[in-house]
Amino acid sequence: VMRRNPFGMDICCRKGSRSPLQELYNPTQVSLSNTAILHQIRRDQVTDTCRANSISSRKRRVLTPNDLKHLVVDEDHEMIYCYVPKVACTNWKRVMMVLTGRGKYSDPMEIPANEAHVSSNLKTLNQYSIPEINHRLKNYMKFLFVREPFERLVSAYRNKFTQKYNTSFHKRYGTKIVRRQRKNATQEALRKGDDVKFEEFVAYLIDPHTQREEPFNEHWQTVYSLCHPCHIHYDLIGKYETLEEDSNYILQLAGVGNYLKFPTYAKSTRTTDEMTTEFFQNISSEHQTQLYEVYKLDFLMFNYSVPSYLKLE
């Protein structure tokens, strides 16, 4: 069994080897040390942005268990992953299921996408006691993946509002958006909410009423609000643009890189920069400016420049 499934073997015998955190900050392999420098630069960018916007000092708010529900814990490899929807989170959840499954799964791509999102399949940090949470935040390697904020937003819009099968989103958000943003909406549109235009979606996001009403849905919530990078020190910040390299680097640090690779997939339907540019063409400069303000910290923190297509006021 052990020979056939290196995973079971690795997990049973991992203790005693170096943790990912040790390997990251004191690499034993030269190949890992070059990448470590890149990640140090990304970490510094986050720290500097938090400081410049005095987020950490202004109100050092205490994180509640509810703030930690996006942080997936891998006990065996001492890692914590904060998942951000629309940033390869399905594949990363699949990988986490392989890592934490103790040999139950060996190929991430054999796990159906809907199963990766079943909450009971992965353990999140909010399920621990306060001392246990603090211990893990201090001793485990914490990582997240980010993406250009407006590309992520267009990806969320395309997925949730233009696909006919997403009826729960149409009912929950589409009907509300149509009711609030569309003059002379038909009865059918008000009932179904399945034809939300991108301009209406943007108007909904920047509407102060929306922000007061309830937190954003996780698919368009800022990374800053989902993962709290000014309050939690992330050791690694992976980027969607360098997804494979960053992911496989993390798997190498975890000591599983020899037999677990991050799944690569055809990017035929994925939202691109060109596509995002097109979506923003019909958005007024006033709305563009307001929307940029909503996502500004994500742009600054993760070093994304202001998109060239924006006409900011």
PDB file of C-alpha atoms in Angstrom:
ATOM      1  CA  VAL A   1       0.000   0.000   0.000  1.00  0.00           C
ATOM      2  CA  MET A   2       2.740   2.398   0.959  1.00  0.00           C
ATOM      3  CA  ARG A   3       4.667   1.813  -2.211  1.00  0.00           C
ATOM      4  CA  ARG A   4       1.614   2.323  -4.346  1.00  0.00           C
ATOM      5  CA  ASN A   5       0.467   5.483  -2.574  1.00  0.00           C
ATOM      6  CA  PRO A   6       3.339   7.760  -1.568  1.00  0.00           C
ATOM      7  CA  PHE A   7       0.770  10.071  -0.038  1.00  0.00           C
ATOM      8  CA  GLY A   8      -0.220   7.817   2.813  1.00  0.00           C
ATOM      9  CA  MET A   9       3.433   7.235   3.505  1.00  0.00           C
ATOM     10  CA  ASP A  10       4.397  10.889   3.549  1.00  0.00           C
ATOM     11  CA  ILE A  11       1.603  11.871   5.863  1.00  0.00           C
ATOM     12  CA  CYS A  12       2.245   9.169   8.403  1.00  0.00           C
ATOM     13  CA  CYS A  13       5.924   9.964   8.580  1.00  0.00           C
ATOM     14  CA  ARG A  14       6.104  13.688   8.086  1.00  0.00           C
ATOM     15  CA  LYS A  15       6.848  14.655  11.701  1.00  0.00           C
ATOM     16  CA  GLY A  16      10.511  15.144  12.296  1.00  0.00           C
ATOM     17  CA  SER A  17      11.114  16.640   8.870  1.00  0.00           C
ATOM     18  CA  ARG A  18      11.269  20.397   8.428  1.00  0.00           C
ATOM     19  CA  SER A  19       8.023  22.328   8.314  1.00  0.00           C
ATOM     20  CA  PRO A  20       7.095  24.425   5.239  1.00  0.00           C
ATOM     21  CA  LEU A  21       7.652  27.529   7.364  1.00  0.00           C
ATOM     22  CA  GLN A  22      11.244  26.501   8.156  1.00  0.00           C
ATOM     23  CA  GLU A  23      11.868  25.581   4.534  1.00  0.00           C
ATOM     24  CA  LEU A  24      10.538  28.950   3.367  1.00  0.00           C
ATOM     25  CA  TYR A  25      12.598  31.168   5.659  1.00  0.00           C
ATOM     26  CA  ASN A  26      15.738  28.977   5.748  1.00  0.00           C
ATOM     27  CA  PRO A  27      15.737  27.110   2.439  1.00  0.00           C
ATOM     28  CA  THR A  28      17.975  24.071   2.142  1.00  0.00           C
ATOM     29  CA  GLN A  29      17.724  24.028  -1.665  1.00  0.00           C
ATOM     30  CA  VAL A  30      19.186  26.804  -3.810  1.00  0.00           C
ATOM     31  CA  SER A  31      16.272  26.481  -6.249  1.00  0.00           C
ATOM     32  CA  LEU A  32      13.919  27.447  -3.436  1.00  0.00           C
ATOM     33  CA  SER A  33      15.948  30.391  -2.193  1.00  0.00           C
ATOM     34  CA  ASN A  34      15.614  32.475  -5.387  1.00  0.00           C
ATOM     35  CA  THR A  35      11.849  32.190  -5.267  1.00  0.00           C
ATOM     36  CA  ALA A  36      11.929  33.071  -1.567  1.00  0.00           C
ATOM     37  CA  ILE A  37      13.245  36.546  -2.477  1.00  0.00           C
ATOM     38  CA  LEU A  38      10.294  37.195  -4.802  1.00  0.00           C
ATOM     39  CA  HIS A  39       7.876  36.278  -2.040  1.00  0.00           C
ATOM     40  CA  GLN A  40       9.698  38.509   0.422  1.00  0.00           C
ATOM     41  CA  ILE A  41       9.069  41.439  -1.955  1.00  0.00           C
ATOM     42  CA  ARG A  42       5.367  40.552  -2.130  1.00  0.00           C
ATOM     43  CA  ARG A  43       5.154  40.313   1.663  1.00  0.00           C
ATOM     44  CA  ASP A  44       6.832  43.695   2.060  1.00  0.00           C
ATOM     45  CA  GLN A  45       4.356  45.255  -0.371  1.00  0.00           C
ATOM     46  CA  VAL A  46       1.454  44.096   1.803  1.00  0.00           C
ATOM     47  CA  THR A  47       3.110  45.314   5.002  1.00  0.00           C
ATOM     48  CA  ASP A  48       3.900  48.709   3.472  1.00  0.00           C
ATOM     49  CA  THR A  49       0.356  49.146   2.154  1.00  0.00           C
ATOM     50  CA  CYS A  50      -1.154  48.253   5.521  1.00  0.00           C
ATOM     51  CA  ARG A  51       1.164  50.722   7.198  1.00  0.00           C
ATOM     52  CA  ALA A  52       0.639  53.494   4.640  1.00  0.00           C
ATOM     53  CA  ASN A  53      -3.106  53.183   5.055  1.00  0.00           C
ATOM     54  CA  SER A  54      -2.619  52.802   8.822  1.00  0.00           C
ATOM     55  CA  ILE A  55      -5.006  49.880   8.747  1.00  0.00           C
ATOM     56  CA  SER A  56      -3.176  47.829  11.320  1.00  0.00           C
ATOM     57  CA  SER A  57      -2.679  50.699  13.757  1.00  0.00           C
ATOM     58  CA  ARG A  58      -5.856  52.728  13.311  1.00  0.00           C
ATOM     59  CA  LYS A  59      -8.171  50.210  14.803  1.00  0.00           C
ATOM     60  CA  ARG A  60      -6.419  46.991  15.614  1.00  0.00           C
ATOM     61  CA  ARG A  61      -9.654  45.124  15.467  1.00  0.00           C
ATOM     62  CA  VAL A  62      -9.737  41.663  16.906  1.00  0.00           C
ATOM     63  CA  LEU A  63     -10.554  39.000  14.363  1.00  0.00           C
ATOM     64  CA  THR A  64     -13.645  36.954  15.161  1.00  0.00           C
ATOM     65  CA  PRO A  65     -14.138  33.278  14.250  1.00  0.00           C
ATOM     66  CA  ASN A  66     -16.398  34.471  11.429  1.00  0.00           C
ATOM     67  CA  ASP A  67     -13.389  36.276   9.911  1.00  0.00           C
ATOM     68  CA  LEU A  68     -11.519  32.975   9.711  1.00  0.00           C
ATOM     69  CA  LYS A  69     -13.964  30.863   7.735  1.00  0.00           C
ATOM     70  CA  HIS A  70     -11.947  31.194   4.513  1.00  0.00           C
ATOM     71  CA  LEU A  71      -8.766  29.837   6.092  1.00  0.00           C
ATOM     72  CA  VAL A  72      -8.398  26.137   5.328  1.00  0.00           C
ATOM     73  CA  VAL A  73      -6.104  24.209   7.678  1.00  0.00           C
ATOM     74  CA  ASP A  74      -3.810  21.325   6.732  1.00  0.00           C
ATOM     75  CA  GLU A  75      -2.647  19.808  10.028  1.00  0.00           C
ATOM     76  CA  ASP A  76      -0.307  17.241   8.516  1.00  0.00           C
ATOM     77  CA  HIS A  77       1.769  19.731   6.545  1.00  0.00           C
ATOM     78  CA  GLU A  78       1.257  22.671   8.923  1.00  0.00           C
ATOM     79  CA  MET A  79      -0.211  24.981   6.306  1.00  0.00           C
ATOM     80  CA  ILE A  80      -3.132  27.403   6.178  1.00  0.00           C
ATOM     81  CA  TYR A  81      -4.662  28.493   2.870  1.00  0.00           C
ATOM     82  CA  CYS A  82      -7.035  31.447   2.587  1.00  0.00           C
ATOM     83  CA  TYR A  83      -9.222  30.807  -0.435  1.00  0.00           C
ATOM     84  CA  VAL A  84     -10.393  33.634  -2.663  1.00  0.00           C
ATOM     85  CA  PRO A  85     -13.204  32.766  -5.100  1.00  0.00           C
ATOM     86  CA  LYS A  86     -12.308  33.270  -8.782  1.00  0.00           C
ATOM     87  CA  VAL A  87      -8.599  32.784  -8.078  1.00  0.00           C
ATOM     88  CA  ALA A  88      -8.156  29.059  -8.788  1.00  0.00           C
ATOM     89  CA  CYS A  89      -9.817  28.261  -5.485  1.00  0.00           C
ATOM     90  CA  THR A  90     -11.565  25.112  -6.752  1.00  0.00           C
ATOM     91  CA  ASN A  91      -8.259  23.550  -7.743  1.00  0.00           C
ATOM     92  CA  TRP A  92      -6.554  24.655  -4.549  1.00  0.00           C
ATOM     93  CA  LYS A  93      -9.380  23.158  -2.482  1.00  0.00           C
ATOM     94  CA  ARG A  94      -8.935  19.925  -4.446  1.00  0.00           C
ATOM     95  CA  VAL A  95      -5.212  19.967  -3.653  1.00  0.00           C
ATOM     96  CA  MET A  96      -5.969  20.629   0.024  1.00  0.00           C
ATOM     97  CA  MET A  97      -8.308  17.627   0.010  1.00  0.00           C
ATOM     98  CA  VAL A  98      -5.466  15.475  -1.329  1.00  0.00           C
ATOM     99  CA  LEU A  99      -3.077  16.889   1.294  1.00  0.00           C
ATOM    100  CA  THR A 100      -5.461  16.422   4.217  1.00  0.00           C
ATOM    101  CA  GLY A 101      -7.196  13.253   2.994  1.00  0.00           C
ATOM    102  CA  ARG A 102      -4.555  10.905   4.427  1.00  0.00           C
ATOM    103  CA  GLY A 103      -4.345   8.863   1.260  1.00  0.00           C
ATOM    104  CA  LYS A 104      -8.048   8.970   0.464  1.00  0.00           C
ATOM    105  CA  TYR A 105      -7.394  11.007  -2.704  1.00  0.00           C
ATOM    106  CA  SER A 106      -4.275  11.035  -4.832  1.00  0.00           C
ATOM    107  CA  ASP A 107      -5.272  12.986  -7.944  1.00  0.00           C
ATOM    108  CA  PRO A 108      -6.831  16.426  -7.379  1.00  0.00           C
ATOM    109  CA  MET A 109      -8.580  16.367 -10.761  1.00  0.00           C
ATOM    110  CA  GLU A 110     -10.496  13.223  -9.870  1.00  0.00           C
ATOM    111  CA  ILE A 111     -12.348  15.212  -7.207  1.00  0.00           C
ATOM    112  CA  PRO A 112     -15.545  16.718  -8.696  1.00  0.00           C
ATOM    113  CA  ALA A 113     -15.643  20.526  -8.489  1.00  0.00           C
ATOM    114  CA  ASN A 114     -18.846  20.564  -6.442  1.00  0.00           C
ATOM    115  CA  GLU A 115     -17.281  18.185  -3.919  1.00  0.00           C
ATOM    116  CA  ALA A 116     -14.338  20.551  -3.449  1.00  0.00           C
ATOM    117  CA  HIS A 117     -16.801  23.189  -2.225  1.00  0.00           C
ATOM    118  CA  VAL A 118     -18.550  20.980   0.330  1.00  0.00           C
ATOM    119  CA  SER A 119     -17.551  22.668   3.578  1.00  0.00           C
ATOM    120  CA  SER A 120     -17.268  19.461   5.607  1.00  0.00           C
ATOM    121  CA  ASN A 121     -14.511  18.181   3.276  1.00  0.00           C
ATOM    122  CA  LEU A 122     -12.006  20.698   4.613  1.00  0.00           C
ATOM    123  CA  LYS A 123     -11.375  22.051   8.086  1.00  0.00           C
ATOM    124  CA  THR A 124     -11.320  25.831   8.512  1.00  0.00           C
ATOM    125  CA  LEU A 125      -9.609  27.852  11.215  1.00  0.00           C
ATOM    126  CA  ASN A 126     -12.860  29.078  12.772  1.00  0.00           C
ATOM    127  CA  GLN A 127     -13.547  25.515  13.945  1.00  0.00           C
ATOM    128  CA  TYR A 128     -10.713  25.651  16.499  1.00  0.00           C
ATOM    129  CA  SER A 129     -10.502  27.113  19.997  1.00  0.00           C
ATOM    130  CA  ILE A 130      -8.824  30.517  20.465  1.00  0.00           C
ATOM    131  CA  PRO A 131      -5.531  29.030  21.801  1.00  0.00           C
ATOM    132  CA  GLU A 132      -5.487  26.512  18.929  1.00  0.00           C
ATOM    133  CA  ILE A 133      -6.131  29.295  16.399  1.00  0.00           C
ATOM    134  CA  ASN A 134      -3.285  31.387  17.792  1.00  0.00           C
ATOM    135  CA  HIS A 135      -0.914  28.417  17.800  1.00  0.00           C
ATOM    136  CA  ARG A 136      -1.644  27.675  14.130  1.00  0.00           C
ATOM    137  CA  LEU A 137      -1.423  31.295  13.014  1.00  0.00           C
ATOM    138  CA  LYS A 138       1.990  31.479  14.643  1.00  0.00           C
ATOM    139  CA  ASN A 139       3.469  28.140  13.567  1.00  0.00           C
ATOM    140  CA  TYR A 140       1.858  27.169  10.256  1.00  0.00           C
ATOM    141  CA  MET A 141       2.783  28.511   6.822  1.00  0.00           C
ATOM    142  CA  LYS A 142      -0.029  30.790   5.653  1.00  0.00           C
ATOM    143  CA  PHE A 143      -0.683  31.500   1.987  1.00  0.00           C
ATOM    144  CA  LEU A 144      -3.268  32.950  -0.368  1.00  0.00           C
ATOM    145  CA  PHE A 145      -3.674  33.590  -4.095  1.00  0.00           C
ATOM    146  CA  VAL A 146      -4.627  36.923  -5.621  1.00  0.00           C
ATOM    147  CA  ARG A 147      -5.643  38.193  -9.044  1.00  0.00           C
ATOM    148  CA  GLU A 148      -5.962  41.541 -10.780  1.00  0.00           C
ATOM    149  CA  PRO A 149      -9.066  42.875  -8.976  1.00  0.00           C
ATOM    150  CA  PHE A 150     -11.145  43.925 -12.000  1.00  0.00           C
ATOM    151  CA  GLU A 151     -10.311  40.776 -13.933  1.00  0.00           C
ATOM    152  CA  ARG A 152     -11.507  38.799 -10.928  1.00  0.00           C
ATOM    153  CA  LEU A 153     -14.658  40.933 -10.787  1.00  0.00           C
ATOM    154  CA  VAL A 154     -15.492  40.376 -14.473  1.00  0.00           C
ATOM    155  CA  SER A 155     -14.822  36.666 -13.991  1.00  0.00           C
ATOM    156  CA  ALA A 156     -17.300  36.606 -11.085  1.00  0.00           C
ATOM    157  CA  TYR A 157     -19.883  38.527 -13.112  1.00  0.00           C
ATOM    158  CA  ARG A 158     -19.549  36.196 -16.112  1.00  0.00           C
ATOM    159  CA  ASN A 159     -19.800  33.114 -13.947  1.00  0.00           C
ATOM    160  CA  LYS A 160     -22.666  34.199 -11.702  1.00  0.00           C
ATOM    161  CA  PHE A 161     -24.836  36.355 -13.963  1.00  0.00           C
ATOM    162  CA  THR A 162     -24.384  35.151 -17.534  1.00  0.00           C
ATOM    163  CA  GLN A 163     -24.653  31.395 -16.956  1.00  0.00           C
ATOM    164  CA  LYS A 164     -28.209  30.127 -17.132  1.00  0.00           C
ATOM    165  CA  TYR A 165     -27.638  27.438 -14.481  1.00  0.00           C
ATOM    166  CA  ASN A 166     -26.826  29.921 -11.706  1.00  0.00           C
ATOM    167  CA  THR A 167     -30.474  30.460 -10.820  1.00  0.00           C
ATOM    168  CA  SER A 168     -29.784  30.776  -7.076  1.00  0.00           C
ATOM    169  CA  PHE A 169     -27.545  33.796  -7.774  1.00  0.00           C
ATOM    170  CA  HIS A 170     -30.085  35.277 -10.174  1.00  0.00           C
ATOM    171  CA  LYS A 171     -32.794  34.973  -7.530  1.00  0.00           C
ATOM    172  CA  ARG A 172     -30.656  36.121  -4.600  1.00  0.00           C
ATOM    173  CA  TYR A 173     -28.755  39.004  -6.234  1.00  0.00           C
ATOM    174  CA  GLY A 174     -30.024  39.428  -9.794  1.00  0.00           C
ATOM    175  CA  THR A 175     -33.585  40.318  -8.805  1.00  0.00           C
ATOM    176  CA  LYS A 176     -32.289  42.814  -6.235  1.00  0.00           C
ATOM    177  CA  ILE A 177     -29.931  44.442  -8.761  1.00  0.00           C
ATOM    178  CA  VAL A 178     -32.635  44.702 -11.413  1.00  0.00           C
ATOM    179  CA  ARG A 179     -35.117  46.147  -8.928  1.00  0.00           C
ATOM    180  CA  ARG A 180     -32.679  48.761  -7.735  1.00  0.00           C
ATOM    181  CA  GLN A 181     -30.772  49.661 -10.889  1.00  0.00           C
ATOM    182  CA  ARG A 182     -33.155  49.218 -13.826  1.00  0.00           C
ATOM    183  CA  LYS A 183     -35.830  51.719 -14.709  1.00  0.00           C
ATOM    184  CA  ASN A 184     -39.015  50.228 -16.172  1.00  0.00           C
ATOM    185  CA  ALA A 185     -37.900  46.647 -15.538  1.00  0.00           C
ATOM    186  CA  THR A 186     -40.271  44.003 -16.866  1.00  0.00           C
ATOM    187  CA  GLN A 187     -42.118  41.742 -14.430  1.00  0.00           C
ATOM    188  CA  GLU A 188     -40.177  38.785 -15.785  1.00  0.00           C
ATOM    189  CA  ALA A 189     -36.803  40.470 -15.162  1.00  0.00           C
ATOM    190  CA  LEU A 190     -37.884  41.363 -11.629  1.00  0.00           C
ATOM    191  CA  ARG A 191     -38.924  37.786 -11.011  1.00  0.00           C
ATOM    192  CA  LYS A 192     -35.981  35.959 -12.602  1.00  0.00           C
ATOM    193  CA  GLY A 193     -33.050  38.385 -12.335  1.00  0.00           C
ATOM    194  CA  ASP A 194     -31.199  36.394 -14.985  1.00  0.00           C
ATOM    195  CA  ASP A 195     -30.216  39.198 -17.380  1.00  0.00           C
ATOM    196  CA  VAL A 196     -28.197  41.578 -15.180  1.00  0.00           C
ATOM    197  CA  LYS A 197     -25.983  43.853 -17.260  1.00  0.00           C
ATOM    198  CA  PHE A 198     -22.402  44.495 -16.160  1.00  0.00           C
ATOM    199  CA  GLU A 199     -23.190  48.216 -15.812  1.00  0.00           C
ATOM    200  CA  GLU A 200     -26.017  47.346 -13.395  1.00  0.00           C
ATOM    201  CA  PHE A 201     -23.742  45.054 -11.439  1.00  0.00           C
ATOM    202  CA  VAL A 202     -21.155  47.855 -11.068  1.00  0.00           C
ATOM    203  CA  ALA A 203     -23.860  50.345 -10.030  1.00  0.00           C
ATOM    204  CA  TYR A 204     -24.992  47.858  -7.379  1.00  0.00           C
ATOM    205  CA  LEU A 205     -21.429  47.426  -6.037  1.00  0.00           C
ATOM    206  CA  ILE A 206     -20.782  51.144  -5.619  1.00  0.00           C
ATOM    207  CA  ASP A 207     -24.233  51.912  -4.211  1.00  0.00           C
ATOM    208  CA  PRO A 208     -23.746  52.933  -0.533  1.00  0.00           C
ATOM    209  CA  HIS A 209     -27.022  51.150   0.237  1.00  0.00           C
ATOM    210  CA  THR A 210     -25.441  47.826  -0.819  1.00  0.00           C
ATOM    211  CA  GLN A 211     -22.473  48.286   1.522  1.00  0.00           C
ATOM    212  CA  ARG A 212     -24.750  49.118   4.462  1.00  0.00           C
ATOM    213  CA  GLU A 213     -27.174  46.303   3.779  1.00  0.00           C
ATOM    214  CA  GLU A 214     -24.847  43.292   4.114  1.00  0.00           C
ATOM    215  CA  PRO A 215     -21.262  42.264   3.358  1.00  0.00           C
ATOM    216  CA  PHE A 216     -20.442  41.600  -0.300  1.00  0.00           C
ATOM    217  CA  ASN A 217     -20.833  38.051  -1.541  1.00  0.00           C
ATOM    218  CA  GLU A 218     -17.478  36.237  -1.347  1.00  0.00           C
ATOM    219  CA  HIS A 219     -17.199  36.114  -5.154  1.00  0.00           C
ATOM    220  CA  TRP A 220     -16.813  39.886  -5.357  1.00  0.00           C
ATOM    221  CA  GLN A 221     -15.672  40.656  -1.827  1.00  0.00           C
ATOM    222  CA  THR A 222     -12.192  42.234  -1.648  1.00  0.00           C
ATOM    223  CA  VAL A 223      -9.259  39.977  -0.787  1.00  0.00           C
ATOM    224  CA  TYR A 224      -8.506  42.480   1.975  1.00  0.00           C
ATOM    225  CA  SER A 225     -11.881  41.685   3.624  1.00  0.00           C
ATOM    226  CA  LEU A 226     -11.832  37.933   2.980  1.00  0.00           C
ATOM    227  CA  CYS A 227      -8.325  37.120   4.176  1.00  0.00           C
ATOM    228  CA  HIS A 228      -7.422  40.090   6.451  1.00  0.00           C
ATOM    229  CA  PRO A 229      -3.811  40.480   5.272  1.00  0.00           C
ATOM    230  CA  CYS A 230      -3.255  43.473   7.569  1.00  0.00           C
ATOM    231  CA  HIS A 231      -4.094  41.357  10.613  1.00  0.00           C
ATOM    232  CA  ILE A 232      -2.783  37.964   9.517  1.00  0.00           C
ATOM    233  CA  HIS A 233       0.818  37.726   8.325  1.00  0.00           C
ATOM    234  CA  TYR A 234       0.793  35.684   5.107  1.00  0.00           C
ATOM    235  CA  ASP A 235       4.082  33.958   4.392  1.00  0.00           C
ATOM    236  CA  LEU A 236       3.304  33.462   0.711  1.00  0.00           C
ATOM    237  CA  ILE A 237       1.237  35.461  -1.718  1.00  0.00           C
ATOM    238  CA  GLY A 238       0.664  33.543  -4.900  1.00  0.00           C
ATOM    239  CA  LYS A 239      -0.602  35.267  -8.033  1.00  0.00           C
ATOM    240  CA  TYR A 240      -3.057  34.051 -10.621  1.00  0.00           C
ATOM    241  CA  GLU A 241      -0.665  35.296 -13.303  1.00  0.00           C
ATOM    242  CA  THR A 242       2.045  32.910 -12.044  1.00  0.00           C
ATOM    243  CA  LEU A 243      -0.337  30.279 -10.691  1.00  0.00           C
ATOM    244  CA  GLU A 244       1.559  27.128 -11.593  1.00  0.00           C
ATOM    245  CA  GLU A 245       5.005  28.283 -10.475  1.00  0.00           C
ATOM    246  CA  ASP A 246       3.692  29.688  -7.193  1.00  0.00           C
ATOM    247  CA  SER A 247       1.516  26.653  -6.480  1.00  0.00           C
ATOM    248  CA  ASN A 248       4.234  24.130  -7.175  1.00  0.00           C
ATOM    249  CA  TYR A 249       6.650  26.151  -5.040  1.00  0.00           C
ATOM    250  CA  ILE A 250       4.229  25.805  -2.109  1.00  0.00           C
ATOM    251  CA  LEU A 251       3.934  22.056  -2.719  1.00  0.00           C
ATOM    252  CA  GLN A 252       7.741  21.819  -2.781  1.00  0.00           C
ATOM    253  CA  LEU A 253       7.967  23.643   0.559  1.00  0.00           C
ATOM    254  CA  ALA A 254       5.411  21.179   1.946  1.00  0.00           C
ATOM    255  CA  GLY A 255       7.685  18.333   0.882  1.00  0.00           C
ATOM    256  CA  VAL A 256       5.173  16.805  -1.528  1.00  0.00           C
ATOM    257  CA  GLY A 257       6.389  18.380  -4.779  1.00  0.00           C
ATOM    258  CA  ASN A 258       7.813  15.098  -6.069  1.00  0.00           C
ATOM    259  CA  TYR A 259       4.449  13.432  -6.539  1.00  0.00           C
ATOM    260  CA  LEU A 260       1.844  16.180  -6.324  1.00  0.00           C
ATOM    261  CA  LYS A 261       1.694  18.858  -8.995  1.00  0.00           C
ATOM    262  CA  PHE A 262      -0.807  21.661  -9.196  1.00  0.00           C
ATOM    263  CA  PRO A 263      -3.429  20.811 -11.856  1.00  0.00           C
ATOM    264  CA  THR A 264      -2.991  22.670 -15.115  1.00  0.00           C
ATOM    265  CA  TYR A 265      -6.096  23.279 -17.138  1.00  0.00           C
ATOM    266  CA  ALA A 266      -7.073  24.694 -20.511  1.00  0.00           C
ATOM    267  CA  LYS A 267      -7.662  28.393 -20.180  1.00  0.00           C
ATOM    268  CA  SER A 268     -10.088  28.705 -23.064  1.00  0.00           C
ATOM    269  CA  THR A 269     -12.983  30.247 -21.139  1.00  0.00           C
ATOM    270  CA  ARG A 270     -11.007  32.186 -18.609  1.00  0.00           C
ATOM    271  CA  THR A 271     -11.453  35.934 -18.250  1.00  0.00           C
ATOM    272  CA  THR A 272      -8.557  37.839 -19.780  1.00  0.00           C
ATOM    273  CA  ASP A 273      -7.298  41.381 -19.646  1.00  0.00           C
ATOM    274  CA  GLU A 274      -8.730  42.080 -23.127  1.00  0.00           C
ATOM    275  CA  MET A 275     -12.125  40.817 -22.056  1.00  0.00           C
ATOM    276  CA  THR A 276     -12.042  42.943 -18.907  1.00  0.00           C
ATOM    277  CA  THR A 277     -11.196  46.017 -21.008  1.00  0.00           C
ATOM    278  CA  GLU A 278     -14.278  45.385 -23.125  1.00  0.00           C
ATOM    279  CA  PHE A 279     -16.564  45.055 -20.126  1.00  0.00           C
ATOM    280  CA  PHE A 280     -15.387  48.388 -18.753  1.00  0.00           C
ATOM    281  CA  GLN A 281     -15.974  50.319 -21.975  1.00  0.00           C
ATOM    282  CA  ASN A 282     -19.589  51.063 -21.103  1.00  0.00           C
ATOM    283  CA  ILE A 283     -18.882  52.096 -17.514  1.00  0.00           C
ATOM    284  CA  SER A 284     -18.881  55.859 -16.952  1.00  0.00           C
ATOM    285  CA  SER A 285     -15.671  57.413 -15.635  1.00  0.00           C
ATOM    286  CA  GLU A 286     -17.560  58.416 -12.484  1.00  0.00           C
ATOM    287  CA  HIS A 287     -18.556  54.809 -11.819  1.00  0.00           C
ATOM    288  CA  GLN A 288     -15.078  53.559 -12.715  1.00  0.00           C
ATOM    289  CA  THR A 289     -13.579  55.914 -10.145  1.00  0.00           C
ATOM    290  CA  GLN A 290     -16.011  54.814  -7.434  1.00  0.00           C
ATOM    291  CA  LEU A 291     -15.432  51.146  -8.217  1.00  0.00           C
ATOM    292  CA  TYR A 292     -11.657  51.621  -8.117  1.00  0.00           C
ATOM    293  CA  GLU A 293     -12.054  53.103  -4.635  1.00  0.00           C
ATOM    294  CA  VAL A 294     -13.868  49.952  -3.485  1.00  0.00           C
ATOM    295  CA  TYR A 295     -11.023  47.694  -4.677  1.00  0.00           C
ATOM    296  CA  LYS A 296      -8.164  50.160  -4.235  1.00  0.00           C
ATOM    297  CA  LEU A 297      -6.510  48.344  -1.322  1.00  0.00           C
ATOM    298  CA  ASP A 298      -6.382  45.105  -3.319  1.00  0.00           C
ATOM    299  CA  PHE A 299      -4.703  46.954  -6.201  1.00  0.00           C
ATOM    300  CA  LEU A 300      -2.112  48.560  -3.923  1.00  0.00           C
ATOM    301  CA  MET A 301      -1.494  45.660  -1.590  1.00  0.00           C
ATOM    302  CA  PHE A 302      -0.817  43.108  -4.291  1.00  0.00           C
ATOM    303  CA  ASN A 303       1.019  45.478  -6.602  1.00  0.00           C
ATOM    304  CA  TYR A 304      -1.467  45.739  -9.463  1.00  0.00           C
ATOM    305  CA  SER A 305      -1.214  48.988 -11.390  1.00  0.00           C
ATOM    306  CA  VAL A 306      -4.260  51.048 -12.322  1.00  0.00           C
ATOM    307  CA  PRO A 307      -5.598  49.460 -15.551  1.00  0.00           C
ATOM    308  CA  SER A 308      -4.803  51.500 -18.660  1.00  0.00           C
ATOM    309  CA  TYR A 309      -8.433  51.298 -19.858  1.00  0.00           C
ATOM    310  CA  LEU A 310      -9.750  53.140 -16.792  1.00  0.00           C
ATOM    311  CA  LYS A 311     -10.837  56.764 -17.166  1.00  0.00           C
ATOM    312  CA  LEU A 312     -10.527  57.850 -13.567  1.00  0.00           C
ATOM    313  CA  GLU A 313     -11.881  61.226 -12.526  1.00  0.00           C
TER     314      GLU A 313
END
